[in-house]
XYZ file of N, CA and C in Angstrom:
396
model
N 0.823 -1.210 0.000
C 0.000 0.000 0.000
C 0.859 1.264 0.000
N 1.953 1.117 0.502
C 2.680 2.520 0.665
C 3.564 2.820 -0.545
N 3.657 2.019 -1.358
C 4.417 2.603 -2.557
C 3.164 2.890 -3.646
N 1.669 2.352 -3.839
C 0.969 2.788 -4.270
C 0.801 4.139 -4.065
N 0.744 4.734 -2.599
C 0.353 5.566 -2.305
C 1.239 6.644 -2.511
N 3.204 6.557 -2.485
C 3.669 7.260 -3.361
C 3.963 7.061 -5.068
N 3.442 6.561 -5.476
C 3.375 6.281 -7.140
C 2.111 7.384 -7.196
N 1.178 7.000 -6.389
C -0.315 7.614 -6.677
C 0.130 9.401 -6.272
N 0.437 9.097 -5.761
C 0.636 11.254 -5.003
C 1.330 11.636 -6.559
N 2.924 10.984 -6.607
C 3.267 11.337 -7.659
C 2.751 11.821 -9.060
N 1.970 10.521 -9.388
C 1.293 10.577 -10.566
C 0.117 11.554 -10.511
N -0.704 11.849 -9.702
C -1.451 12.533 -9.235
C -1.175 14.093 -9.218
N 0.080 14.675 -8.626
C 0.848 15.645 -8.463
C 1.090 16.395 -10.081
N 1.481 15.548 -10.766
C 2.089 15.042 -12.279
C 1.036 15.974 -12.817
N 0.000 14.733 -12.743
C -1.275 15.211 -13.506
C -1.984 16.231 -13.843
N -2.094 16.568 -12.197
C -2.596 18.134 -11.477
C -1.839 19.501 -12.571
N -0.646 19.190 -12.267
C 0.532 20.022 -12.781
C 0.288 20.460 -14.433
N 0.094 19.048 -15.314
C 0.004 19.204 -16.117
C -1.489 20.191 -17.030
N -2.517 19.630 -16.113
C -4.170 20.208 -17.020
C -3.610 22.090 -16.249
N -3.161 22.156 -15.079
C -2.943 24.029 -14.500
C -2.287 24.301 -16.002
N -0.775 23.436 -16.240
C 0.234 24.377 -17.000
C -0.566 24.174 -18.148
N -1.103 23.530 -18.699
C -1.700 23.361 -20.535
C -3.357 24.692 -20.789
N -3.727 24.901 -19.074
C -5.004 25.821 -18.999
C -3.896 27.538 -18.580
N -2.885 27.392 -18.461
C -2.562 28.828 -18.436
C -1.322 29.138 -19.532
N -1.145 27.821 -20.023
C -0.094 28.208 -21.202
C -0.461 29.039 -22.271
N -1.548 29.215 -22.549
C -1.824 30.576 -23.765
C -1.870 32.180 -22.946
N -2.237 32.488 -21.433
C -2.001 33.413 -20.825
C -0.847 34.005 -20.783
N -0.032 32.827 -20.189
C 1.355 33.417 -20.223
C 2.493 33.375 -21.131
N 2.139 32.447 -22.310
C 2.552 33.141 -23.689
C 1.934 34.114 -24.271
N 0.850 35.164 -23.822
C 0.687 36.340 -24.165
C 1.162 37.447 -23.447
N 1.364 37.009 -22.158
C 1.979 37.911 -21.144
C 3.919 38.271 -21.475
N 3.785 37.164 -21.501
C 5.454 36.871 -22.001
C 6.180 37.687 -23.464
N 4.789 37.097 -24.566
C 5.274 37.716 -25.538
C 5.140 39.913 -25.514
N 4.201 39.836 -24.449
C 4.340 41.732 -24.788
C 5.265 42.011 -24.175
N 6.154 41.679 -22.846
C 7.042 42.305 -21.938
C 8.539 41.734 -22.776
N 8.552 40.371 -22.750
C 9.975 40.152 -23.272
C 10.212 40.034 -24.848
N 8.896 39.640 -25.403
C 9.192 39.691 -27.053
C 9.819 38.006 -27.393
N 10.622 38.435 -28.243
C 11.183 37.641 -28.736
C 12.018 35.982 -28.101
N 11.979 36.213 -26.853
C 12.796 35.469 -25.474
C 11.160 35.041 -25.140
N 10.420 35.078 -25.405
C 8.865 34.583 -24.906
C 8.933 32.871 -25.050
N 9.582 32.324 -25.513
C 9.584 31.443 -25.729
C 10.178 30.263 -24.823
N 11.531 31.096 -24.859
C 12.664 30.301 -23.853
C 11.881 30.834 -22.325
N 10.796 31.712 -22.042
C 10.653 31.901 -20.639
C 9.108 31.329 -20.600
N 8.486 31.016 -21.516
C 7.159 30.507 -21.014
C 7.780 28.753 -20.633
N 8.908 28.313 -21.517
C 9.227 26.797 -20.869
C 9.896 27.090 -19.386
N 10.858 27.971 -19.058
C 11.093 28.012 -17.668
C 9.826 28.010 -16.633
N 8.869 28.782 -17.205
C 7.561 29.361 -16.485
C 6.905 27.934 -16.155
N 6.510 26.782 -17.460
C 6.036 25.629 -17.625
C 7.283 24.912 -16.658
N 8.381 24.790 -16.829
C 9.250 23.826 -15.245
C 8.932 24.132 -14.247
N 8.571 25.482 -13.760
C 8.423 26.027 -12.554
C 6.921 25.263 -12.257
N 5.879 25.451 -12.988
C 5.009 24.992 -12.756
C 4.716 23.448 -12.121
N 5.749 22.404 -12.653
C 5.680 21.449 -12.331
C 6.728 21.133 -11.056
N 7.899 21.775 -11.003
C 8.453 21.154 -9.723
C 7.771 21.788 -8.790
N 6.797 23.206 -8.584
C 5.929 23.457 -7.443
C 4.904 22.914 -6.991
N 4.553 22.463 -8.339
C 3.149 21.261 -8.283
C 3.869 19.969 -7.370
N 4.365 19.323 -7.818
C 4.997 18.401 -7.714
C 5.499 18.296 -6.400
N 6.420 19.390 -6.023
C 6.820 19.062 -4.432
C 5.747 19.774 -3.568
N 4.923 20.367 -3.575
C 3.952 20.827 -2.852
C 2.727 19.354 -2.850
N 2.891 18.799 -3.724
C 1.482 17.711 -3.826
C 2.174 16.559 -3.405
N 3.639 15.933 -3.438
C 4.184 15.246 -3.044
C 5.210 15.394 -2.004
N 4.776 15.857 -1.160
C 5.676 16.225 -0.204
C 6.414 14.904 0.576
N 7.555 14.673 0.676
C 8.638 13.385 1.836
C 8.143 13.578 2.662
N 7.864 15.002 3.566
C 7.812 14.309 5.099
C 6.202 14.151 5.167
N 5.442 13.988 4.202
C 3.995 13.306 4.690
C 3.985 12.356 4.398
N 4.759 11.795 3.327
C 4.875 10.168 3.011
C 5.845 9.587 4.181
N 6.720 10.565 4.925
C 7.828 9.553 6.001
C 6.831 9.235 6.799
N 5.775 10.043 7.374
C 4.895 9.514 8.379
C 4.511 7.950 8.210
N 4.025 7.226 7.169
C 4.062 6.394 6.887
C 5.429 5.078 7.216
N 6.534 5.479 7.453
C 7.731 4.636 7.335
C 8.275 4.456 9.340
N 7.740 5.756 9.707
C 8.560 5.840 10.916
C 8.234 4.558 12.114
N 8.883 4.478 13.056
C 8.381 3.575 13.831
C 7.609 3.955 15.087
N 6.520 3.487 15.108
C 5.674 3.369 16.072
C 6.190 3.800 17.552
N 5.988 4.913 18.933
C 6.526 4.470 20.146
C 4.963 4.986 20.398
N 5.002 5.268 21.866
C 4.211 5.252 22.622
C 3.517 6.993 22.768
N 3.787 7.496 22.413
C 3.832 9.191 22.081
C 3.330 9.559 20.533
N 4.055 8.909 19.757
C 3.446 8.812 18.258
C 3.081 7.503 17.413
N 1.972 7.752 17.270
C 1.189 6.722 16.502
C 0.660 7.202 15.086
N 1.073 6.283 13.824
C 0.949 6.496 12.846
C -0.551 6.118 12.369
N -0.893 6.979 11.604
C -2.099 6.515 11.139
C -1.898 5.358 10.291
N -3.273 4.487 10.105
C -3.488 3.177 9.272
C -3.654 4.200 7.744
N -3.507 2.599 6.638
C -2.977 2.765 5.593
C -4.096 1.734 4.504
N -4.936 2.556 5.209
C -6.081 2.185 4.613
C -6.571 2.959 3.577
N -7.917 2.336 2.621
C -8.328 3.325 1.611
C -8.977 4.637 1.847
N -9.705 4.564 2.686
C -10.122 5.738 3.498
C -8.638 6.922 3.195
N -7.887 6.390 4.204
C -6.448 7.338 4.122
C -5.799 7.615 2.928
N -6.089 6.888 1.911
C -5.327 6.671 0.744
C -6.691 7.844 0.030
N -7.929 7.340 -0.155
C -8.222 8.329 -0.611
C -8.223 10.298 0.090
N -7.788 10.115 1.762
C -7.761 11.708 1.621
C -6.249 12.326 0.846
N -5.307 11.206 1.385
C -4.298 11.327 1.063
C -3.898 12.596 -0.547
N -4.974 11.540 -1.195
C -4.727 11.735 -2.956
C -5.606 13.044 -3.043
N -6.838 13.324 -2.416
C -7.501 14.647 -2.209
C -6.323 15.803 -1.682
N -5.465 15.859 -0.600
C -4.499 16.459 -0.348
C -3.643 16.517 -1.194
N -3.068 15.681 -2.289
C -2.461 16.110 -2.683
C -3.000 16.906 -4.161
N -3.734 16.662 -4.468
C -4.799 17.910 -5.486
C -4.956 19.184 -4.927
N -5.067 19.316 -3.953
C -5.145 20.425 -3.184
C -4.093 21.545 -2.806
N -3.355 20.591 -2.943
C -1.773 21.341 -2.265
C -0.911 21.630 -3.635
N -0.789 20.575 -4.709
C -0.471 20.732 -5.844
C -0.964 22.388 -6.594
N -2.191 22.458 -6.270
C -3.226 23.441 -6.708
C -2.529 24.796 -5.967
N -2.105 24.551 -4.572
C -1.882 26.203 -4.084
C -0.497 25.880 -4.219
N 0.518 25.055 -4.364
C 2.225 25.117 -5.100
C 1.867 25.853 -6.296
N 1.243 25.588 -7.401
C 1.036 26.280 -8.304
C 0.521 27.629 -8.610
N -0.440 28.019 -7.767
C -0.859 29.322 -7.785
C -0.457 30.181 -6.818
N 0.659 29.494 -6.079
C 1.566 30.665 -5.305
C 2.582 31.420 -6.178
N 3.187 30.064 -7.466
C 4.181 30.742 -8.587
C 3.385 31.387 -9.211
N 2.310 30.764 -9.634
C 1.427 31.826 -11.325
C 1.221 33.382 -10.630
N 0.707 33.486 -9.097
C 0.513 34.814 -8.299
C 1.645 35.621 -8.366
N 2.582 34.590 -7.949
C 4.179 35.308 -8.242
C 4.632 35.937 -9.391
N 4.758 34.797 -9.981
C 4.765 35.268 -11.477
C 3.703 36.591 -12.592
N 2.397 36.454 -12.045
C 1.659 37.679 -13.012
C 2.016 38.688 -11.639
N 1.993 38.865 -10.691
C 2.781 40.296 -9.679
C 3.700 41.028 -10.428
N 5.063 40.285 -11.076
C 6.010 40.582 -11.521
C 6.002 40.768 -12.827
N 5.380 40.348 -13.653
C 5.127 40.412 -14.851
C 4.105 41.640 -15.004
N 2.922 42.155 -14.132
C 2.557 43.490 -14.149
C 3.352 44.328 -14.203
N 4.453 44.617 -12.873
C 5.659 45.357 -12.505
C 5.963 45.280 -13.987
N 6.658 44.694 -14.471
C 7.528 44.732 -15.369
C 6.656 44.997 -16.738
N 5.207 45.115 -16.623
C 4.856 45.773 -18.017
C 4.544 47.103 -17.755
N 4.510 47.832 -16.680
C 4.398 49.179 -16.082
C 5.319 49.876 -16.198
N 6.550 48.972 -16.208
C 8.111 49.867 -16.336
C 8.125 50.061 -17.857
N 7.433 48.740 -18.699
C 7.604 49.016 -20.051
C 7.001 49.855 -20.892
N 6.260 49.455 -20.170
C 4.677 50.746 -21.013
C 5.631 52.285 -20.675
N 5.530 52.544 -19.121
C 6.472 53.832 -18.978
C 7.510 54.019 -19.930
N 8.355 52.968 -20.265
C 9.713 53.501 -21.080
C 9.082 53.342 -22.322
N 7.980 53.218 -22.740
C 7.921 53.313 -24.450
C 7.037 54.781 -24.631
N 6.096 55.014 -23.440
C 5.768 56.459 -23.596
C 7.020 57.844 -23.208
N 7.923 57.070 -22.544
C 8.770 58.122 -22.023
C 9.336 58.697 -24.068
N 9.875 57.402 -24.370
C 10.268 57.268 -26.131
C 9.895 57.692 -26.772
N 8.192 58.136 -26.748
C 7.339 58.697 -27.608
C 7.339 60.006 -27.388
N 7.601 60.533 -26.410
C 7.563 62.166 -25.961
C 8.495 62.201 -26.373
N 9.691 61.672 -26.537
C 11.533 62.387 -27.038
C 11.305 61.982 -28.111
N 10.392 61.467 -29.120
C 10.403 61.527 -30.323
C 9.088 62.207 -30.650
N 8.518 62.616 -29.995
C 7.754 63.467 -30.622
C 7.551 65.405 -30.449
N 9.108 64.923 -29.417
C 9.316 66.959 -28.942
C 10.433 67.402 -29.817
Protein backbone atom coordinates (compact mmCIF):
# COMPACT_ATOMS: atom_id res chain seq x y z
CA UNK A 1 0.00 0.00 0.00
CA UNK A 2 2.68 2.52 0.67
CA UNK A 3 4.42 2.60 -2.56
CA UNK A 4 0.97 2.79 -4.27
CA UNK A 5 0.35 5.57 -2.31
CA UNK A 6 3.67 7.26 -3.36
CA UNK A 7 3.38 6.28 -7.14
CA UNK A 8 -0.32 7.61 -6.68
CA UNK A 9 0.64 11.25 -5.00
CA UNK A 10 3.27 11.34 -7.66
CA UNK A 11 1.29 10.58 -10.57
CA UNK A 12 -1.45 12.53 -9.24
CA UNK A 13 0.85 15.65 -8.46
CA UNK A 14 2.09 15.04 -12.28
CA UNK A 15 -1.28 15.21 -13.51
CA UNK A 16 -2.60 18.13 -11.48
CA UNK A 17 0.53 20.02 -12.78
CA UNK A 18 0.00 19.20 -16.12
CA UNK A 19 -4.17 20.21 -17.02
CA UNK A 20 -2.94 24.03 -14.50
CA UNK A 21 0.23 24.38 -17.00
CA UNK A 22 -1.70 23.36 -20.53
CA UNK A 23 -5.00 25.82 -19.00
CA UNK A 24 -2.56 28.83 -18.44
CA UNK A 25 -0.09 28.21 -21.20
CA UNK A 26 -1.82 30.58 -23.76
CA UNK A 27 -2.00 33.41 -20.83
CA UNK A 28 1.35 33.42 -20.22
CA UNK A 29 2.55 33.14 -23.69
CA UNK A 30 0.69 36.34 -24.16
CA UNK A 31 1.98 37.91 -21.14
CA UNK A 32 5.45 36.87 -22.00
CA UNK A 33 5.27 37.72 -25.54
CA UNK A 34 4.34 41.73 -24.79
CA UNK A 35 7.04 42.30 -21.94
CA UNK A 36 9.97 40.15 -23.27
CA UNK A 37 9.19 39.69 -27.05
CA UNK A 38 11.18 37.64 -28.74
CA UNK A 39 12.80 35.47 -25.47
CA UNK A 40 8.87 34.58 -24.91
CA UNK A 41 9.58 31.44 -25.73
CA UNK A 42 12.66 30.30 -23.85
CA UNK A 43 10.65 31.90 -20.64
CA UNK A 44 7.16 30.51 -21.01
CA UNK A 45 9.23 26.80 -20.87
CA UNK A 46 11.09 28.01 -17.67
CA UNK A 47 7.56 29.36 -16.49
CA UNK A 48 6.04 25.63 -17.63
CA UNK A 49 9.25 23.83 -15.25
CA UNK A 50 8.42 26.03 -12.55
CA UNK A 51 5.01 24.99 -12.76
CA UNK A 52 5.68 21.45 -12.33
CA UNK A 53 8.45 21.15 -9.72
CA UNK A 54 5.93 23.46 -7.44
CA UNK A 55 3.15 21.26 -8.28
CA UNK A 56 5.00 18.40 -7.71
CA UNK A 57 6.82 19.06 -4.43
CA UNK A 58 3.95 20.83 -2.85
CA UNK A 59 1.48 17.71 -3.83
CA UNK A 60 4.18 15.25 -3.04
CA UNK A 61 5.68 16.23 -0.20
CA UNK A 62 8.64 13.39 1.84
CA UNK A 63 7.81 14.31 5.10
CA UNK A 64 4.00 13.31 4.69
CA UNK A 65 4.87 10.17 3.01
CA UNK A 66 7.83 9.55 6.00
CA UNK A 67 4.89 9.51 8.38
CA UNK A 68 4.06 6.39 6.89
CA UNK A 69 7.73 4.64 7.33
CA UNK A 70 8.56 5.84 10.92
CA UNK A 71 8.38 3.58 13.83
CA UNK A 72 5.67 3.37 16.07
CA UNK A 73 6.53 4.47 20.15
CA UNK A 74 4.21 5.25 22.62
CA UNK A 75 3.83 9.19 22.08
CA UNK A 76 3.45 8.81 18.26
CA UNK A 77 1.19 6.72 16.50
CA UNK A 78 0.95 6.50 12.85
CA UNK A 79 -2.10 6.52 11.14
CA UNK A 80 -3.49 3.18 9.27
CA UNK A 81 -2.98 2.77 5.59
CA UNK A 82 -6.08 2.18 4.61
CA UNK A 83 -8.33 3.33 1.61
CA UNK A 84 -10.12 5.74 3.50
CA UNK A 85 -6.45 7.34 4.12
CA UNK A 86 -5.33 6.67 0.74
CA UNK A 87 -8.22 8.33 -0.61
CA UNK A 88 -7.76 11.71 1.62
CA UNK A 89 -4.30 11.33 1.06
CA UNK A 90 -4.73 11.73 -2.96
CA UNK A 91 -7.50 14.65 -2.21
CA UNK A 92 -4.50 16.46 -0.35
CA UNK A 93 -2.46 16.11 -2.68
CA UNK A 94 -4.80 17.91 -5.49
CA UNK A 95 -5.15 20.43 -3.18
CA UNK A 96 -1.77 21.34 -2.27
CA UNK A 97 -0.47 20.73 -5.84
CA UNK A 98 -3.23 23.44 -6.71
CA UNK A 99 -1.88 26.20 -4.08
CA UNK A 100 2.22 25.12 -5.10
CA UNK A 101 1.04 26.28 -8.30
CA UNK A 102 -0.86 29.32 -7.79
CA UNK A 103 1.57 30.67 -5.30
CA UNK A 104 4.18 30.74 -8.59
CA UNK A 105 1.43 31.83 -11.33
CA UNK A 106 0.51 34.81 -8.30
CA UNK A 107 4.18 35.31 -8.24
CA UNK A 108 4.77 35.27 -11.48
CA UNK A 109 1.66 37.68 -13.01
CA UNK A 110 2.78 40.30 -9.68
CA UNK A 111 6.01 40.58 -11.52
CA UNK A 112 5.13 40.41 -14.85
CA UNK A 113 2.56 43.49 -14.15
CA UNK A 114 5.66 45.36 -12.50
CA UNK A 115 7.53 44.73 -15.37
CA UNK A 116 4.86 45.77 -18.02
CA UNK A 117 4.40 49.18 -16.08
CA UNK A 118 8.11 49.87 -16.34
CA UNK A 119 7.60 49.02 -20.05
CA UNK A 120 4.68 50.75 -21.01
CA UNK A 121 6.47 53.83 -18.98
CA UNK A 122 9.71 53.50 -21.08
CA UNK A 123 7.92 53.31 -24.45
CA UNK A 124 5.77 56.46 -23.60
CA UNK A 125 8.77 58.12 -22.02
CA UNK A 126 10.27 57.27 -26.13
CA UNK A 127 7.34 58.70 -27.61
CA UNK A 128 7.56 62.17 -25.96
CA UNK A 129 11.53 62.39 -27.04
CA UNK A 130 10.40 61.53 -30.32
CA UNK A 131 7.75 63.47 -30.62
CA UNK A 132 9.32 66.96 -28.94
Amino acid sequence: MFFALILGTFVLAVATSFVVERAMRKPVSEILGKIVGDLAGAWQKYVSLGIYVMGISYGAPVSRLREYIRVDSEFLKREPLDMPHMMLNMYETVIETLQGVTTLLLAFFVFTMIAYVIVRGLEVRAEKKRAA
